[in-house]
Short mmCIF file of C-alpha atoms in Angstrom, two decimals:
data_model
loop_
_atom_site.label_atom_id
_atom_site.label_comp_id
_atom_site.label_asym_id
_atom_site.label_seq_id
_atom_site.Cartn_x
_atom_site.Cartn_y
_atom_site.Cartn_z
CA MET A 1 100.33 85.26 119.85
CA SER A 2 103.41 87.13 118.62
CA ASP A 3 102.24 90.60 119.67
CA ALA A 4 105.01 91.38 122.28
CA ASP A 5 107.24 94.44 121.51
CA ILE A 6 110.11 93.19 123.37
CA ALA A 7 111.21 90.18 125.77
CA VAL A 8 113.14 90.23 128.76
CA VAL A 9 114.98 87.20 130.26
CA GLY A 10 116.32 87.24 133.61
CA LEU A 11 113.68 88.35 136.19
CA ALA A 12 115.74 89.22 139.38
CA VAL A 13 115.02 92.58 140.60
CA MET A 14 117.02 94.37 137.73
CA GLY A 15 115.42 92.65 135.19
CA ARG A 16 111.64 92.39 136.66
CA ASN A 17 111.98 96.25 137.13
CA LEU A 18 113.09 97.07 133.62
CA ALA A 19 110.06 94.79 132.48
CA PHE A 20 107.76 96.86 134.95
CA ASN A 21 109.22 100.33 133.43
CA MET A 22 108.39 99.17 129.94
CA ALA A 23 104.92 98.03 130.54
CA GLU A 24 104.36 101.16 132.51
CA LYS A 25 105.21 103.17 129.41
CA GLY A 26 102.70 101.42 127.31
CA PHE A 27 104.65 98.56 125.77
CA ARG A 28 104.07 94.78 125.68
CA VAL A 29 106.72 92.69 127.48
CA ALA A 30 107.13 88.88 127.19
CA LEU A 31 108.65 87.58 130.37
CA TYR A 32 111.15 84.36 130.78
CA ASN A 33 113.44 83.32 133.84
CA ARG A 34 114.85 79.92 134.01
CA SER A 35 113.10 79.24 137.25
CA GLN A 36 109.39 79.53 136.97
CA GLU A 37 109.17 80.81 140.42
CA ARG A 38 110.93 84.11 139.36
CA THR A 39 108.27 84.62 136.48
CA ASP A 40 105.40 83.79 138.69
CA GLU A 41 106.67 86.40 141.63
CA ALA A 42 106.95 89.09 138.66
CA MET A 43 103.35 88.30 137.63
CA ALA A 44 102.11 88.60 141.20
CA LEU A 45 103.79 92.02 141.97
CA ALA A 46 102.98 93.48 138.56
CA GLY A 47 99.28 94.69 139.70
CA PRO A 48 97.66 96.63 137.11
CA LEU A 49 100.82 96.12 134.71
CA ALA A 50 100.23 92.59 134.11
CA ASP A 51 97.96 93.20 131.44
CA ARG A 52 100.96 94.16 129.40
CA LEU A 53 103.12 91.35 130.47
CA VAL A 54 103.33 87.80 128.50
CA PRO A 55 104.54 85.27 131.02
CA CYS A 56 106.47 82.20 129.15
CA ARG A 57 107.48 78.93 130.62
CA THR A 58 110.05 78.04 127.91
CA PRO A 59 112.56 79.89 125.69
CA GLU A 60 110.46 78.41 122.80
CA GLU A 61 107.25 80.16 123.96
CA LEU A 62 109.25 83.45 124.83
CA VAL A 63 110.42 83.44 121.29
CA ALA A 64 107.06 82.97 119.66
CA ALA A 65 105.42 85.56 121.84
CA VAL A 66 107.61 88.39 120.33
CA ARG A 67 106.70 90.14 117.03
CA LYS A 68 109.44 89.84 114.21
CA PRO A 69 112.12 90.98 113.71
CA ARG A 70 112.36 90.01 117.67
CA ALA A 71 114.26 92.06 120.31
CA ILE A 72 115.28 90.02 123.38
CA LEU A 73 116.78 92.09 126.24
CA LEU A 74 119.19 89.65 128.63
CA MET A 75 119.29 90.42 132.37
CA VAL A 76 121.31 87.45 133.41
CA GLN A 77 124.61 87.30 135.49
CA ALA A 78 127.72 88.78 133.48
CA GLY A 79 129.92 86.08 132.25
CA THR A 80 129.04 82.44 131.46
CA ALA A 81 125.57 82.68 132.11
CA VAL A 82 125.04 85.21 129.03
CA ASP A 83 126.99 82.95 126.75
CA GLU A 84 124.67 79.82 127.97
CA THR A 85 121.60 81.95 127.56
CA ILE A 86 122.54 83.15 124.08
CA ALA A 87 123.35 79.46 123.17
CA ARG A 88 120.13 78.15 124.23
CA LEU A 89 118.09 80.99 122.49
CA GLN A 90 120.25 81.04 119.23
CA PRO A 91 118.79 78.15 117.55
CA LEU A 92 115.23 79.69 117.97
CA LEU A 93 115.82 82.83 116.56
CA GLU A 94 115.46 83.93 112.87
CA LYS A 95 117.73 86.31 110.56
CA GLY A 96 117.64 90.01 111.85
CA ASP A 97 116.32 89.10 115.33
CA ALA A 98 118.23 91.13 118.00
CA LEU A 99 120.03 89.91 121.70
CA ILE A 100 120.60 92.88 123.83
CA ASP A 101 122.86 92.31 126.62
CA ALA A 102 122.04 95.03 129.73
CA GLY A 103 124.11 93.40 132.59
CA ASN A 104 127.48 94.56 133.42
CA ALA A 105 129.59 92.78 130.81
CA ASN A 106 133.08 93.09 130.03
CA PHE A 107 133.29 94.98 126.96
CA HIS A 108 135.58 92.58 125.50
CA ASP A 109 133.01 89.66 125.55
CA THR A 110 130.29 92.26 124.08
CA VAL A 111 132.84 92.91 120.90
CA ARG A 112 133.28 88.70 120.78
CA ARG A 113 129.56 88.24 120.99
CA GLU A 114 128.55 90.96 118.56
CA GLY A 115 130.97 89.38 116.22
CA ALA A 116 129.88 85.78 116.53
CA LEU A 117 126.26 86.71 116.18
CA ASP A 118 126.79 88.82 113.18
CA LYS A 119 128.21 85.90 111.28
CA ALA A 120 124.96 84.18 112.19
CA GLY A 121 123.04 86.72 111.12
CA LEU A 122 121.49 87.82 114.30
CA ALA A 123 121.99 91.24 115.84
CA PHE A 124 123.55 92.45 119.13
CA LEU A 125 123.49 95.26 121.52
CA GLY A 126 125.68 95.69 124.41
CA VAL A 127 123.90 98.41 126.79
CA GLY A 128 125.36 99.62 130.28
CA VAL A 129 122.37 100.46 132.47
CA SER A 130 123.01 102.66 135.61
CA GLY A 131 120.76 103.33 138.63
CA GLY A 132 120.14 100.29 140.58
CA GLU A 133 116.95 98.77 141.47
CA GLU A 134 114.96 102.22 141.70
CA GLY A 135 116.51 103.32 138.50
CA ALA A 136 115.80 100.32 136.46
CA ARG A 137 111.95 100.74 137.87
CA HIS A 138 111.61 104.51 137.24
CA GLY A 139 114.44 105.48 134.86
CA PRO A 140 117.91 104.58 134.25
CA SER A 141 120.78 105.98 132.66
CA ILE A 142 121.22 103.96 129.36
CA MET A 143 124.25 103.54 127.66
CA VAL A 144 124.14 101.71 124.33
CA GLY A 145 126.73 100.06 122.25
CA GLY A 146 126.09 98.63 118.56
CA LYS A 147 125.00 99.27 115.05
CA PRO A 148 123.05 102.26 114.74
CA GLU A 149 120.15 100.26 112.49
CA VAL A 150 119.74 97.91 115.31
CA TYR A 151 119.61 100.36 118.07
CA GLY A 152 116.92 102.27 115.98
CA ARG A 153 114.72 99.34 116.43
CA VAL A 154 114.54 99.76 120.00
CA ASP A 155 115.33 103.44 120.81
CA LYS A 156 111.81 104.28 121.41
CA ILE A 157 111.50 101.58 124.09
CA PHE A 158 114.71 102.71 125.67
CA THR A 159 114.25 106.56 125.31
CA ALA A 160 110.58 106.01 127.17
CA ILE A 161 112.03 104.18 130.06
CA ALA A 162 115.14 106.22 130.53
CA ALA A 163 115.43 109.04 133.37
CA LYS A 164 114.83 112.33 131.93
CA PHE A 165 117.00 115.57 132.88
CA GLU A 166 114.93 118.67 132.21
CA GLY A 167 112.86 116.63 129.67
CA THR A 168 115.91 114.98 127.61
CA PRO A 169 116.16 111.12 127.97
CA CYS A 170 119.34 110.08 129.68
CA CYS A 171 120.00 107.42 126.87
CA ALA A 172 122.24 107.48 123.95
CA LEU A 173 124.15 105.18 121.33
CA LEU A 174 127.67 105.96 122.02
CA GLY A 175 129.76 103.93 119.41
CA THR A 176 129.95 100.43 118.24
CA ASP A 177 130.26 96.93 119.75
CA GLY A 178 131.64 97.37 123.15
CA ALA A 179 131.17 101.15 123.32
CA GLY A 180 128.32 101.09 125.63
CA HIS A 181 129.52 98.83 128.15
CA PHE A 182 132.91 100.37 128.15
CA VAL A 183 131.46 103.58 129.24
CA LYS A 184 129.21 101.68 131.97
CA THR A 185 132.65 100.27 133.17
CA ILE A 186 134.13 103.42 133.59
CA HIS A 187 131.00 104.78 135.24
CA ASN A 188 131.29 102.36 137.95
CA GLY A 189 135.27 103.05 138.23
CA ILE A 190 134.30 106.94 138.89
CA GLU A 191 131.56 105.45 141.38
CA TYR A 192 134.38 103.48 143.27
CA ALA A 193 136.62 106.57 143.53
CA ASP A 194 133.72 108.76 144.44
CA MET A 195 132.35 106.51 146.92
CA GLN A 196 135.75 106.04 148.67
CA MET A 197 136.85 109.62 149.12
CA ILE A 198 133.22 110.41 150.42
CA GLY A 199 134.12 107.46 152.84
CA GLU A 200 137.70 108.74 153.58
CA VAL A 201 136.18 112.13 154.46
CA TYR A 202 133.18 110.55 156.77
CA GLY A 203 136.42 108.70 158.41
CA LEU A 204 138.29 112.02 159.04
CA MET A 205 135.20 113.79 160.55
CA ARG A 206 134.35 110.64 162.63
CA ARG A 207 137.73 109.58 163.93
CA GLY A 208 139.63 113.08 163.19
CA LEU A 209 137.08 115.55 164.51
CA GLY A 210 134.81 113.41 166.85
CA LEU A 211 131.60 114.06 165.28
CA THR A 212 128.71 111.39 165.59
CA PRO A 213 127.44 109.65 162.39
CA THR A 214 123.99 112.15 162.59
CA GLU A 215 126.23 115.23 162.84
CA ILE A 216 128.20 113.91 159.91
CA GLY A 217 124.85 113.27 158.18
CA ASP A 218 123.75 116.69 158.84
CA VAL A 219 127.07 117.92 157.31
CA PHE A 220 126.51 115.99 153.96
CA GLU A 221 122.98 117.14 153.88
CA ARG A 222 124.30 120.70 153.90
CA TRP A 223 126.83 120.05 151.16
CA SER A 224 124.29 118.54 148.97
CA LYS A 225 122.85 121.89 148.40
CA GLY A 226 126.20 123.39 147.29
CA PRO A 227 128.63 122.43 144.49
CA LEU A 228 129.11 118.80 146.06
CA SER A 229 125.36 118.31 145.04
CA SER A 230 124.94 114.55 143.77
CA TYR A 231 123.15 111.49 144.39
CA LEU A 232 125.85 109.79 146.49
CA VAL A 233 126.32 112.62 148.96
CA ASP A 234 122.32 112.66 149.16
CA ILE A 235 122.52 109.14 150.09
CA THR A 236 125.26 109.40 152.38
CA ALA A 237 123.57 112.08 154.50
CA THR A 238 120.43 109.47 154.64
CA VAL A 239 122.62 106.59 155.61
CA LEU A 240 124.55 108.27 158.22
CA LYS A 241 121.31 109.78 159.74
CA THR A 242 119.54 106.03 159.91
CA THR A 243 119.11 104.27 163.34
CA ASP A 244 119.33 100.59 163.37
CA PRO A 245 115.65 99.86 164.85
CA LYS A 246 117.18 96.60 166.39
CA THR A 247 119.81 97.91 168.62
CA GLY A 248 118.86 101.83 168.41
CA LYS A 249 122.62 102.57 167.46
CA PRO A 250 123.38 104.27 164.32
CA LEU A 251 123.08 101.82 161.56
CA VAL A 252 126.56 102.64 160.15
CA ASP A 253 127.72 101.15 163.53
CA VAL A 254 126.57 97.89 162.83
CA ILE A 255 127.39 97.19 159.32
CA VAL A 256 130.45 95.10 158.64
CA ASP A 257 133.34 97.25 157.42
CA SER A 258 133.94 95.03 154.33
CA ALA A 259 133.14 96.36 151.18
CA GLY A 260 131.97 94.33 148.17
CA GLN A 261 132.66 94.60 144.61
CA LYS A 262 131.48 92.94 141.36
CA GLY A 263 134.35 93.42 138.96
CA THR A 264 133.56 96.80 137.09
CA GLY A 265 135.90 98.93 139.37
CA ARG A 266 138.86 96.33 138.62
CA TRP A 267 138.16 96.48 134.71
CA SER A 268 138.31 100.24 134.96
CA ALA A 269 141.97 99.71 136.30
CA ILE A 270 142.90 97.18 134.16
CA GLU A 271 141.68 98.79 130.93
CA ALA A 272 143.19 102.11 132.05
CA LEU A 273 146.60 100.48 132.56
CA ALA A 274 146.23 98.64 129.12
CA LEU A 275 145.60 101.92 127.61
CA GLY A 276 148.42 103.89 129.32
CA ALA A 277 145.63 106.20 130.83
CA PRO A 278 146.33 106.54 134.33
CA ALA A 279 143.73 106.05 136.80
CA SER A 280 145.27 106.65 140.22
CA SER A 281 142.07 107.36 142.50
CA ILE A 282 140.32 104.58 140.56
CA THR A 283 142.86 102.05 141.51
CA ALA A 284 143.32 103.08 144.78
CA ALA A 285 139.27 102.87 145.40
CA VAL A 286 139.41 99.31 144.02
CA GLU A 287 142.53 98.38 146.44
CA ALA A 288 140.66 100.12 149.46
CA ARG A 289 137.91 97.69 148.92
CA GLY A 290 140.45 94.99 149.00
CA VAL A 291 141.94 96.16 151.92
CA SER A 292 138.69 96.66 153.71
CA ALA A 293 137.88 92.66 153.27
CA GLU A 294 141.18 91.75 154.96
CA ARG A 295 139.23 92.32 158.43
CA ALA A 296 141.23 89.48 160.39
CA LEU A 297 144.73 91.04 159.32
CA ARG A 298 143.57 94.40 160.01
CA LYS A 299 142.91 93.39 163.64
CA THR A 300 146.10 91.68 163.82
CA LEU A 301 148.06 94.45 162.67
CA SER A 302 146.35 96.98 164.98
CA GLU A 303 147.28 94.98 167.73
CA ARG A 304 150.62 94.28 167.00
CA PHE A 305 151.35 97.83 165.80
CA PRO A 306 148.96 99.94 168.06
CA GLY A 307 148.68 103.69 167.79
CA ALA A 308 144.67 104.87 166.79
CA ALA A 309 144.28 107.74 164.31
CA GLN A 310 144.72 111.19 166.24
CA LYS A 311 142.33 113.91 166.40
CA LEU A 312 142.81 116.54 163.46
CA THR A 313 144.32 120.00 164.15
CA LEU A 314 143.00 120.77 160.56
CA ALA A 315 142.22 124.56 160.12
CA GLY A 316 142.07 125.12 163.91
CA ASN A 317 138.59 124.84 164.52
CA ARG A 318 135.62 122.27 163.55
CA GLU A 319 133.76 124.60 161.19
CA ALA A 320 136.74 125.51 159.35
CA ALA A 321 138.04 121.96 159.13
CA ILE A 322 134.52 120.99 157.73
CA GLU A 323 134.51 123.67 155.05
CA LEU A 324 138.33 122.46 154.07
CA LEU A 325 137.13 118.96 153.77
CA GLU A 326 134.03 120.01 151.71
CA LYS A 327 136.65 121.83 149.30
CA ALA A 328 138.92 118.93 149.18
CA LEU A 329 136.25 116.32 148.62
CA LEU A 330 135.21 118.62 145.43
CA ALA A 331 138.76 118.91 144.15
CA GLY A 332 138.92 114.88 144.54
CA LYS A 333 135.56 114.54 142.76
CA ILE A 334 136.88 116.38 139.95
CA LEU A 335 140.08 114.52 139.55
CA ALA A 336 137.85 111.42 139.66
CA TYR A 337 135.71 112.63 136.82
CA THR A 338 138.90 113.86 134.91
CA GLU A 339 140.68 110.34 135.15
CA GLY A 340 137.14 108.66 134.00
CA PHE A 341 136.97 110.96 130.83
CA ALA A 342 140.37 110.69 130.25
CA ILE A 343 140.18 106.66 130.10
CA MET A 344 136.95 107.11 128.00
CA SER A 345 138.92 109.36 125.55
CA ALA A 346 142.19 107.07 125.34
CA ALA A 347 139.65 104.03 124.52
CA SER A 348 137.79 106.05 121.96
CA ARG A 349 140.93 106.60 120.00
CA GLU A 350 142.18 102.93 120.35
CA TYR A 351 139.03 101.22 119.37
CA GLY A 352 137.80 103.77 116.68
CA TRP A 353 134.38 104.49 118.92
CA LYS A 354 134.72 108.42 118.42
CA LEU A 355 132.67 108.41 121.99
CA PRO A 356 130.68 111.93 122.09
CA LEU A 357 132.09 112.65 125.61
CA ALA A 358 129.68 115.52 125.85
CA GLU A 359 126.71 112.90 125.44
CA VAL A 360 128.37 110.75 128.25
CA ALA A 361 128.03 113.40 130.73
CA ARG A 362 124.81 114.59 129.74
CA ILE A 363 123.36 111.00 129.93
CA TRP A 364 124.84 110.83 133.41
CA ARG A 365 123.02 113.83 134.57
CA ALA A 366 120.05 111.84 135.80
CA GLY A 367 119.26 108.28 136.78
CA CYS A 368 122.77 106.63 137.13
CA ILE A 369 124.74 106.37 140.57
CA ILE A 370 127.41 109.12 139.66
CA ARG A 371 124.76 111.94 138.70
CA SER A 372 125.87 115.33 140.03
CA THR A 373 125.62 119.10 139.04
CA LEU A 374 129.20 118.73 137.89
CA LEU A 375 128.29 116.94 134.86
CA ASP A 376 126.81 120.00 133.51
CA ARG A 377 129.69 121.54 133.65
CA ILE A 378 131.57 118.81 131.87
CA ALA A 379 129.03 118.17 129.24
CA SER A 380 129.65 121.96 128.27
CA ALA A 381 133.41 121.49 128.36
CA TYR A 382 133.26 118.86 125.70
CA ASP A 383 130.50 120.67 123.79
CA GLU A 384 133.39 123.33 123.38
CA THR A 385 136.32 121.12 123.03
CA GLN A 386 135.85 117.44 121.99
CA ASP A 387 139.52 116.69 122.48
CA LEU A 388 139.99 118.59 125.79
CA GLU A 389 143.33 117.64 126.83
CA THR A 390 142.06 117.47 130.63
CA LEU A 391 138.97 118.58 132.49
CA VAL A 392 140.73 120.50 135.06
CA LEU A 393 141.71 123.01 132.10
CA ALA A 394 137.74 123.41 131.21
CA PRO A 395 136.77 127.05 131.61
CA GLY A 396 133.66 125.83 133.67
CA LEU A 397 135.87 123.44 135.97
CA THR A 398 139.27 125.47 136.59
CA PRO A 399 137.99 128.10 138.85
CA LEU A 400 135.98 125.59 140.95
CA PHE A 401 138.98 123.29 140.78
CA GLU A 402 141.45 126.17 141.61
CA GLY A 403 139.30 127.21 144.68
CA ALA A 404 139.65 123.39 146.19
CA ALA A 405 142.77 122.20 145.11
CA GLY A 406 144.69 123.60 148.02
CA ALA A 407 142.42 122.03 150.36
CA LEU A 408 143.01 118.61 148.94
CA THR A 409 146.83 118.57 149.60
CA GLU A 410 146.30 120.30 152.93
CA VAL A 411 143.47 117.46 154.05
CA VAL A 412 145.76 114.67 152.82
CA ALA A 413 148.96 116.14 154.45
CA GLU A 414 147.04 116.39 157.89
CA ALA A 415 145.65 113.17 157.27
CA PHE A 416 148.83 111.34 157.21
CA ARG A 417 150.52 113.24 159.89
CA HIS A 418 147.76 112.22 162.34
CA GLY A 419 147.55 108.41 161.06
CA HIS A 420 144.32 108.42 158.65
CA ALA A 421 144.43 106.43 155.61
CA VAL A 422 143.14 108.29 152.61
CA PRO A 423 144.17 106.04 149.84
CA ALA A 424 141.83 107.71 146.88
CA LEU A 425 142.35 111.41 147.82
CA SER A 426 145.97 111.01 148.48
CA ALA A 427 146.20 109.19 144.82
CA ALA A 428 144.54 111.87 143.43
CA THR A 429 146.53 114.46 145.26
CA SER A 430 150.01 112.69 144.10
CA ARG A 431 148.73 112.55 140.42
CA TRP A 432 147.81 116.12 140.44
CA LEU A 433 151.24 117.38 142.10
CA ALA A 434 152.95 115.11 139.58
CA LEU A 435 151.14 116.81 136.50
CA ARG A 436 151.89 120.15 138.05
CA GLN A 437 155.84 119.44 137.88
CA PRO A 438 157.26 121.01 134.58
CA ARG A 439 159.93 118.40 135.10
CA SER A 440 159.63 114.92 136.43
CA THR A 441 162.08 112.49 137.89
CA ALA A 442 161.71 110.13 134.75
CA ASP A 443 165.01 111.74 133.86
CA LEU A 444 166.61 109.24 136.39
CA THR A 445 164.50 106.41 135.57
CA GLN A 446 165.47 106.79 132.01
CA GLY A 447 168.91 106.86 132.81
CA GLN A 448 168.58 103.57 135.08
CA ARG A 449 166.91 101.65 132.25
CA ASP A 450 169.80 102.67 129.74
CA PHE A 451 172.22 101.39 132.41
CA PHE A 452 171.00 97.96 133.07
CA GLY A 453 168.99 97.36 129.61
CA ALA A 454 170.87 99.93 126.94
CA HIS A 455 167.19 101.06 126.32
CA GLY A 456 168.31 104.46 125.42
CA PHE A 457 166.99 107.92 126.35
CA GLY A 458 166.11 111.20 124.66
CA ARG A 459 168.17 114.27 125.02
CA ILE A 460 166.79 117.80 125.65
CA ASP A 461 169.59 119.20 123.29
CA ALA A 462 169.75 116.56 120.58
CA GLU A 463 167.29 114.61 118.46
CA GLY A 464 167.14 110.87 118.29
CA GLN A 465 168.08 108.01 120.85
CA HIS A 466 171.30 108.30 123.14
CA HIS A 467 173.20 106.01 125.63
CA GLY A 468 174.99 107.06 128.69
CA PRO A 469 178.84 106.45 129.42
CA TRP A 470 178.00 103.85 131.53
CA SER A 471 181.31 101.63 131.04
CA GLN A 472 183.59 104.86 131.85
CA ALA A 473 181.53 105.62 134.84
CA GLN A 474 181.66 102.00 136.29
CA GLY A 475 185.34 102.16 135.33
#
């Protein structure tokens, strides 16, 4: 019977939870997974929602179960698996049917897939979904890229399952083809930077101030009620205050200190470089995860070059130091958001997406991993000025940043003096200090480039390109 509103292909936790979310909102959902066991498991876990789920054993059965024009959502591993799934389904579909990739796809792949399917008479949406397993089940942030008429066929489903912020769905069509997946990529880049900065501040409290994980958890819990209020600060408090049931130690102390990554952080840094939009703290956070994976090398170097990080003398006493760290983290977080939105602005111009940056901030206010109270201020800033040059000049953010920027430079300087690595905080600080200089050192760089490559340089007192008298200087 062809009565399902939508199909979900790929029933790992994210796909299964999205299907359950749709069913809970009253939609009928056809299910398919390459391994039948996953489909059976989903049905067994569905409980009363099973009545709205249609388990299918083959792609043919899945396609037959969905009403026309069909909408089939793919939640399979990004990359080759998506192309293989599309190739398997495409011969079974009819003109006007839509495939929806809701995984963490590279936006270049999304552009390619939409173009190929459009030529075949099929529709395609690239959809970024943030919120993890819990968000997928109870309300994620949803970033859509594609044609408005295609989105119009599924918008009721997406807005129904999305997280709500004060009653408003955290879901929007952001632009054509790869816009949704690009925005999700930058979301994850900001996430990398935010998490790394939080980790660096944790390290300074742990090794620099001598606080226990539980004490640091209490600090983050207190911070979560102020300007740093965010999902990541909330869960940091919980993680640090959790005890390992096996050993009785703080759980964080038995976790291997090597961070994983799935590629979206790297993509953020790569795309920023390609667009000429600096991503200092995002790139530093990606590199920090790489360094964390070099555990054997870190052990070797720590033995060859001993000298553990020293106690901080920050602000003279512990409470004052904690207050300074709070301000430093706030400044770093603002700069990470500033980077991310600047990259999206550059991409919007480059690819003609006309990204609604205020709307991006609004749909990140609930459901997604980087949700925070700062996003209200960011949304207001872009409502007032769509082509805002930088977020730190936004009226709603400038006073907040001014009150915290000094703490950031002080904390980074103190960390370096006492042997603490703070790659993301220091990268953000360096970029901020460079942006504050009315004259940079690129005058020398341009002179050097002209010397060895005759690239030319501009003069402050004349138009056009000029060259230096290098032959006379050498003579």
